[in-house]
Short mmCIF file of C-alpha atoms in Angstrom, two decimals:
data_model
loop_
_atom_site.label_atom_id
_atom_site.label_comp_id
_atom_site.label_asym_id
_atom_site.label_seq_id
_atom_site.Cartn_x
_atom_site.Cartn_y
_atom_site.Cartn_z
CA MET A 222 84.47 127.48 142.12
CA LYS A 223 84.56 124.46 144.24
CA LEU A 224 82.10 122.17 141.84
CA ILE A 225 84.23 123.46 138.71
CA SER A 226 87.80 122.30 140.34
CA GLN A 227 86.19 118.53 141.38
CA ARG A 228 84.87 118.71 138.13
CA LEU A 229 88.05 119.23 136.33
CA GLY A 230 90.04 116.57 139.17
CA ARG A 231 86.76 113.38 138.17
CA THR A 232 87.54 114.61 133.86
CA GLY A 233 91.08 114.41 134.67
CA CYS A 234 90.87 111.17 135.91
CA VAL A 235 88.86 109.80 133.79
CA LEU A 236 91.48 111.17 130.80
CA PHE A 237 94.24 109.38 132.73
CA ALA A 238 91.86 106.42 133.35
CA LEU A 239 91.78 106.19 129.68
CA SER A 240 95.15 106.93 128.90
CA LEU A 241 96.11 103.71 130.58
CA ALA A 242 93.81 101.64 128.56
CA CYS A 243 94.71 102.59 124.96
CA PRO A 244 97.96 102.35 124.69
CA ALA A 245 100.15 104.09 122.14
CA PRO A 246 100.34 102.90 119.02
CA GLY A 247 104.12 100.59 118.18
CA VAL A 248 106.95 100.95 116.29
CA GLY A 249 106.04 98.74 113.13
CA ALA A 250 107.71 96.08 111.50
CA LEU A 251 111.33 96.11 109.40
CA LEU A 252 110.47 94.55 106.27
CA THR A 253 112.78 93.22 103.58
CA TRP A 254 111.79 92.23 99.72
CA ASP A 255 113.67 88.42 98.98
CA GLY A 256 114.71 89.65 95.74
CA SER A 257 112.34 87.85 93.40
CA THR A 258 110.05 89.59 91.21
CA GLY A 259 106.16 89.53 92.75
CA ASN A 260 103.70 91.00 94.22
CA TRP A 261 103.34 93.00 97.09
CA ASP A 262 100.52 91.08 98.47
CA THR A 263 102.83 87.62 98.02
CA ASP A 264 103.25 87.46 101.89
CA ALA A 265 106.52 84.65 101.71
CA SER A 266 108.31 87.25 99.61
CA TRP A 267 108.83 89.23 103.08
CA LEU A 268 111.62 87.87 104.73
CA THR A 269 111.58 89.16 108.11
CA ASN A 270 107.61 87.85 108.70
CA GLY A 271 106.22 86.38 105.98
CA THR A 272 103.26 89.07 105.54
CA GLU A 273 102.88 92.05 103.48
CA PRO A 274 103.61 95.49 105.42
CA VAL A 275 100.84 97.18 107.50
CA PRO A 276 100.22 100.52 108.33
CA GLY A 277 103.56 101.46 110.34
CA ASP A 278 105.91 98.95 108.69
CA PHE A 279 109.49 99.85 107.29
CA VAL A 280 109.56 98.94 103.84
CA THR A 281 113.17 97.85 101.86
CA ILE A 282 113.66 96.66 98.31
CA ASP A 283 117.00 96.47 97.43
CA THR A 284 117.33 93.18 94.96
CA GLY A 285 114.56 92.03 92.99
CA THR A 286 110.98 93.54 91.72
CA VAL A 287 107.75 94.73 93.57
CA ASN A 288 104.71 94.86 91.44
CA VAL A 289 101.79 97.02 93.40
CA THR A 290 98.60 96.00 91.54
CA MET A 291 95.92 96.62 94.21
CA LEU A 292 94.63 99.42 95.64
CA GLY A 293 95.29 100.70 99.46
CA GLU A 294 98.59 98.58 99.72
CA THR A 295 100.36 100.68 102.90
CA ALA A 296 103.26 100.79 104.54
CA GLN A 297 105.03 103.84 106.70
CA GLN A 298 108.20 104.22 104.18
CA VAL A 299 109.21 102.68 101.57
CA SER A 300 112.95 102.41 100.74
CA VAL A 301 113.92 101.19 97.31
CA GLY A 302 117.41 99.95 95.73
CA ASP A 303 119.39 101.70 98.83
CA THR A 304 121.90 98.79 98.47
CA GLY A 305 121.07 97.03 94.95
CA THR A 306 118.86 97.26 91.90
CA GLY A 307 115.58 96.87 93.70
CA THR A 308 112.14 97.69 91.62
CA LEU A 309 108.86 99.16 93.19
CA ASP A 310 106.48 98.89 90.17
CA ILE A 311 103.09 100.61 90.19
CA SER A 312 100.79 99.54 88.17
CA ALA A 313 97.28 101.13 86.71
CA GLY A 314 94.80 100.95 89.26
CA GLY A 315 97.71 99.89 92.01
CA THR A 316 97.90 102.32 94.98
CA LEU A 317 100.88 102.61 97.72
#
């Protein structure tokens, strides 16, 4: 019985150490489209940080038109036209 509790103790210590070494995923960035017409992967059209969204990011397209033409474009959440007339166009072959 003592050996089992020692093993669980060691395992618990290892798991705790691993949890400290592996940080939890952070909150994604809040990205806003600049109102132009262009492709999702045009970095300069994303106002907040000047790069296209990555998994975990929250995207707003209130004005302009964003075209998704490539496989695998990503975001955690996409809001279109909340306060404007934004458009999201996913072309044949494009995925989001």
